[in-house]
Amino acid sequence: EVQLVESGGGLVQAGGSLRLSCAASGFSLDDYSIAWFRQAPGKEREGVSCLSSVDGSTKYADSVKGRFTISSDNAKNTVYLQMNSLKPEDTAVYYCAAGAHYYCSAYGLFKRGSWGQGTQVTVSS
């Protein structure tokens, strides 16, 4: 069974850092692209970052470019989202999603993929 489990969320002061983890089981990250999404209360779900298994390319939302970095450790079958210079507007539940051999051209593709349960990130001012 394909499963994704997010961890690493918590409470942090503005300007601080967190590293989120997405642990995958039931499939290999060699075959699945991973995207991070977030959703704040009352707001639409937003694509944050993507790592493609096809070519290793990455993608970032304009709001997080220069602050967030997506990476993977395929030996551990885990994808990370390093979040630096956090802002209160980054407060949300963060989810990872997986899709087989996706390019990171459109976050909408991941609607057909597998999703984790999310991890809460709260950034205080």
XYZ file of N, CA and C in Angstrom:
375
model
N 0.845 -1.185 0.000
C 0.000 0.000 0.000
C 0.883 1.240 0.000
N 0.552 2.190 -0.844
C 1.281 3.446 -0.903
C 0.902 4.295 0.300
N 1.902 4.721 1.059
C 1.664 5.556 2.226
C 2.690 6.680 2.291
N 2.235 7.834 2.759
C 3.082 8.988 2.994
C 2.800 9.508 4.393
N 3.849 9.793 5.143
C 3.711 10.302 6.500
C 4.575 11.534 6.656
N 3.935 12.676 6.942
C 4.647 13.924 7.158
C 5.016 14.066 8.632
N 6.129 14.730 8.878
C 6.542 15.039 10.236
C 7.438 16.271 10.210
N 7.720 16.813 11.380
C 8.645 17.925 11.501
C 7.998 19.272 11.719
N 6.680 19.338 11.677
C 6.008 20.595 11.927
C 6.092 20.991 13.388
N 5.682 22.214 13.664
C 5.703 22.716 15.023
C 5.523 24.210 15.063
N 5.827 24.773 16.208
C 5.719 26.211 16.435
C 7.107 26.837 16.369
N 7.234 27.896 15.588
C 8.521 28.557 15.421
C 8.301 30.058 15.320
N 9.283 30.818 15.765
C 9.229 32.270 15.656
C 9.510 32.710 14.229
N 8.944 33.837 13.838
C 9.252 34.407 12.531
C 10.756 34.562 12.366
N 11.240 34.197 11.184
C 12.664 34.210 10.914
C 13.363 32.899 11.208
N 12.675 31.989 11.859
C 13.247 30.705 12.198
C 13.133 29.699 11.077
N 13.525 28.459 11.384
C 13.574 27.398 10.383
C 12.934 26.124 10.896
N 12.412 25.346 9.977
C 11.919 24.001 10.231
C 12.280 23.125 9.044
N 12.445 21.844 9.296
C 12.610 20.878 8.222
C 11.505 19.840 8.314
N 10.678 19.791 7.281
C 9.620 18.803 7.202
C 10.126 17.557 6.492
N 9.619 16.410 6.916
C 9.960 15.142 6.294
C 8.711 14.478 5.748
N 8.861 13.805 4.639
C 7.798 13.006 4.040
C 8.352 11.617 3.819
N 7.975 10.692 4.685
C 8.451 9.318 4.611
C 7.505 8.493 3.757
N 8.049 7.872 2.729
C 7.248 7.102 1.785
C 7.424 5.612 2.018
N 6.352 4.877 1.825
C 6.406 3.421 1.865
C 5.472 2.863 0.803
N 5.765 1.654 0.356
C 4.966 1.027 -0.677
C 5.370 1.390 -2.091
N 6.352 2.245 -2.227
C 6.870 2.637 -3.539
C 8.241 3.250 -3.348
N 8.957 3.391 -4.440
C 10.287 3.981 -4.420
C 10.238 5.412 -4.941
N 10.990 6.284 -4.302
C 11.084 7.656 -4.785
C 11.814 7.745 -6.122
N 12.452 6.677 -6.534
C 13.027 6.639 -7.878
C 11.934 6.700 -8.940
N 10.722 6.294 -8.572
C 9.626 6.183 -9.524
C 8.525 7.210 -9.325
N 8.539 7.927 -8.207
C 7.460 8.855 -7.884
C 7.990 10.253 -7.626
N 7.352 11.218 -8.251
C 7.610 12.611 -7.948
C 6.844 12.999 -6.695
N 7.390 13.963 -5.948
C 6.793 14.392 -4.692
C 6.558 15.898 -4.730
N 5.398 16.305 -4.275
C 5.087 17.722 -4.143
C 4.649 18.024 -2.716
N 4.984 19.212 -2.260
C 4.504 19.727 -0.984
C 3.406 20.748 -1.234
N 2.336 20.624 -0.470
C 1.224 21.560 -0.491
C 1.007 22.108 0.913
N 0.284 23.206 0.991
C -0.118 23.718 2.292
C -1.519 24.302 2.200
N -2.209 24.295 3.330
C -3.542 24.851 3.395
C -3.740 25.532 4.740
N -4.027 26.817 4.682
C -4.349 27.585 5.865
C -5.861 27.619 6.039
N -6.352 27.812 7.269
C -7.796 27.844 7.495
C -8.490 28.874 6.615
N -9.546 28.450 5.939
C -10.315 29.345 5.096
C -9.684 29.675 3.758
N -8.552 29.065 3.436
C -7.866 29.354 2.187
C -7.759 28.103 1.327
N -7.509 28.319 0.050
C -7.342 27.220 -0.883
C -6.016 26.514 -0.656
N -5.986 25.241 -0.978
C -4.749 24.489 -0.941
C -3.782 25.038 -1.985
N -2.534 25.190 -1.607
C -1.532 25.835 -2.436
C -0.345 24.910 -2.655
N 0.077 24.776 -3.895
C 1.295 24.049 -4.190
C 2.508 24.852 -3.759
N 3.395 24.240 -3.000
C 4.554 24.915 -2.436
C 5.833 24.565 -3.184
N 6.054 23.274 -3.404
C 7.290 22.829 -4.041
C 7.087 21.452 -4.645
N 7.958 21.098 -5.578
C 7.854 19.816 -6.266
C 9.242 19.321 -6.621
N 9.425 18.010 -6.529
C 10.657 17.346 -6.940
C 10.288 16.224 -7.890
N 10.793 16.283 -9.120
C 10.427 15.319 -10.141
C 11.372 14.127 -10.140
N 10.784 12.925 -10.173
C 11.578 11.709 -10.310
C 12.055 11.493 -11.735
N 11.494 12.228 -12.693
C 11.836 12.046 -14.092
C 13.205 12.626 -14.403
N 13.435 13.855 -13.961
C 14.679 14.526 -14.294
C 15.359 15.204 -13.111
N 14.793 15.055 -11.923
C 15.367 15.661 -10.742
C 15.125 17.146 -10.617
N 14.302 17.703 -11.480
C 14.041 19.132 -11.437
C 13.181 19.486 -10.230
N 13.242 20.735 -9.843
C 12.468 21.240 -8.718
C 11.646 22.445 -9.140
N 10.635 22.733 -8.335
C 9.741 23.855 -8.597
C 9.331 24.445 -7.261
N 9.183 25.773 -7.236
C 8.792 26.459 -6.018
C 7.752 27.522 -6.315
N 6.817 27.672 -5.399
C 5.897 28.795 -5.479
C 6.672 30.092 -5.301
N 6.223 31.139 -5.975
C 6.912 32.423 -5.873
C 7.037 32.897 -4.428
N 6.052 32.576 -3.618
C 6.032 33.052 -2.246
C 7.113 32.429 -1.366
N 7.709 31.316 -1.813
C 8.707 30.631 -0.990
C 10.072 30.537 -1.655
N 10.207 31.006 -2.880
C 11.493 30.945 -3.565
C 12.567 31.672 -2.770
N 13.709 31.037 -2.663
C 14.811 31.608 -1.910
C 14.766 31.312 -0.433
N 13.651 30.774 0.049
C 13.504 30.454 1.465
C 13.341 28.953 1.719
N 12.665 28.250 0.819
C 12.402 26.819 0.981
C 13.242 26.021 -0.009
N 13.637 24.820 0.404
C 14.391 23.918 -0.461
C 13.846 22.508 -0.325
N 13.523 21.878 -1.454
C 13.072 20.495 -1.451
C 14.247 19.593 -1.815
N 14.344 18.450 -1.159
C 15.420 17.506 -1.422
C 14.940 16.110 -1.068
N 15.730 15.107 -1.437
C 15.353 13.732 -1.155
C 16.559 12.915 -0.731
N 16.294 11.900 0.058
C 17.273 10.880 0.407
C 16.640 9.566 -0.011
N 16.961 9.116 -1.214
C 16.290 7.942 -1.753
C 16.622 6.672 -0.978
N 17.793 6.628 -0.363
C 18.145 5.474 0.459
C 17.203 5.339 1.645
N 16.718 6.465 2.147
C 15.760 6.468 3.248
C 14.326 6.596 2.765
N 14.143 6.732 1.459
C 12.820 6.895 0.863
C 12.060 8.057 1.508
N 12.772 9.164 1.675
C 12.228 10.317 2.363
C 12.525 11.589 1.578
N 11.533 12.464 1.510
C 11.675 13.786 0.908
C 11.579 14.825 2.009
N 12.378 15.874 1.885
C 12.430 16.915 2.892
C 12.026 18.260 2.302
N 11.517 19.112 3.153
C 11.292 20.504 2.808
C 11.948 21.352 3.882
N 13.090 21.926 3.545
C 13.785 22.820 4.453
C 13.177 24.206 4.311
N 12.681 24.751 5.403
C 11.999 26.036 5.398
C 12.789 27.007 6.267
N 13.328 28.032 5.641
C 14.096 29.053 6.332
C 13.384 30.393 6.244
N 13.792 31.306 7.096
C 13.226 32.657 7.111
C 11.705 32.622 7.129
N 11.164 31.822 8.015
C 9.720 31.616 8.050
C 8.980 32.889 8.431
N 7.810 33.037 7.833
C 6.942 34.182 8.052
C 5.602 33.705 8.606
N 4.879 34.565 9.320
C 3.548 34.163 9.792
C 2.630 33.678 8.677
N 2.772 34.207 7.479
C 1.945 33.782 6.360
C 2.235 32.357 5.915
N 3.318 31.763 6.400
C 3.620 30.365 6.109
C 2.834 29.410 6.995
N 2.119 29.923 7.978
C 1.339 29.083 8.876
C 0.279 28.321 8.095
N 0.287 27.004 8.220
C -0.635 26.154 7.476
C -0.390 24.704 7.868
N -1.284 23.833 7.426
C -1.021 22.406 7.446
C -0.303 22.065 6.152
N 0.824 21.393 6.266
C 1.632 21.031 5.112
C 1.452 19.555 4.794
N 1.209 19.274 3.528
C 0.988 17.921 3.047
C 2.014 17.570 1.975
N 2.390 16.306 1.897
C 3.131 15.839 0.743
C 2.247 14.921 -0.082
N 2.506 14.902 -1.370
C 1.747 14.091 -2.305
C 2.708 13.457 -3.293
N 2.352 12.268 -3.782
C 3.202 11.510 -4.687
C 2.450 11.167 -5.963
N 3.154 11.258 -7.082
C 2.605 10.862 -8.365
C 3.673 10.206 -9.211
N 3.305 9.122 -9.872
C 4.280 8.326 -10.616
C 4.791 9.077 -11.837
N 6.109 9.295 -11.872
C 6.799 9.832 -13.038
C 6.226 11.158 -13.525
N 5.830 12.003 -12.600
C 5.326 13.316 -12.961
C 6.471 14.292 -13.190
N 6.335 15.105 -14.235
C 7.123 16.318 -14.315
C 6.491 17.352 -13.384
N 7.281 18.303 -12.950
C 6.784 19.331 -12.053
C 6.246 20.527 -12.835
N 5.460 20.239 -13.842
C 4.916 21.293 -14.687
C 3.590 21.839 -14.183
N 2.870 21.047 -13.401
C 1.559 21.465 -12.913
C 1.235 20.725 -11.622
N 0.957 21.478 -10.576
C 0.602 20.854 -9.302
C -0.708 20.087 -9.385
N -1.583 20.474 -10.314
C -2.873 19.821 -10.449
C -2.792 18.337 -10.726
N -1.683 17.877 -11.301
C -1.504 16.452 -11.549
C -1.590 15.635 -10.267
N -1.193 16.222 -9.159
C -1.131 15.479 -7.905
C -2.494 15.228 -7.290
N -3.533 15.808 -7.854
C -4.889 15.461 -7.413
C -5.154 13.974 -7.595
N -4.468 13.361 -8.551
C -4.638 11.936 -8.830
C -3.666 11.073 -8.037
N -2.815 11.684 -7.243
C -1.794 10.949 -6.527
C -2.204 10.546 -5.128
N -1.210 10.111 -4.357
C -1.398 9.721 -2.965
C -0.973 10.859 -2.051
N -1.666 10.990 -0.934
C -1.456 12.102 -0.003
C -1.238 11.607 1.418
N -0.435 12.361 2.163
C -0.291 12.118 3.579
C -1.351 12.853 4.375
N -1.259 12.754 5.704
C -2.246 13.352 6.596
C -1.923 14.787 6.978
N -0.709 15.228 6.747
C -0.331 16.600 7.001
C 0.361 16.803 8.339
N 1.100 17.899 8.421
C 1.752 18.305 9.654
C 1.590 19.814 9.809
N 1.255 20.245 11.016
C 0.953 21.649 11.275
C 2.230 22.455 11.451
N 2.305 23.573 10.748
C 3.378 24.545 10.917
C 2.753 25.854 11.365
N 3.212 26.366 12.488
C 2.718 27.633 13.011
C 3.897 28.569 13.216
N 3.828 29.739 12.604
C 4.891 30.733 12.698
C 4.338 31.943 13.438
N 4.922 32.250 14.557
C 4.469 33.370 15.372
C 5.304 34.605 15.086
N 4.707 35.764 15.332
C 5.405 37.025 15.133
C 6.040 37.529 16.408
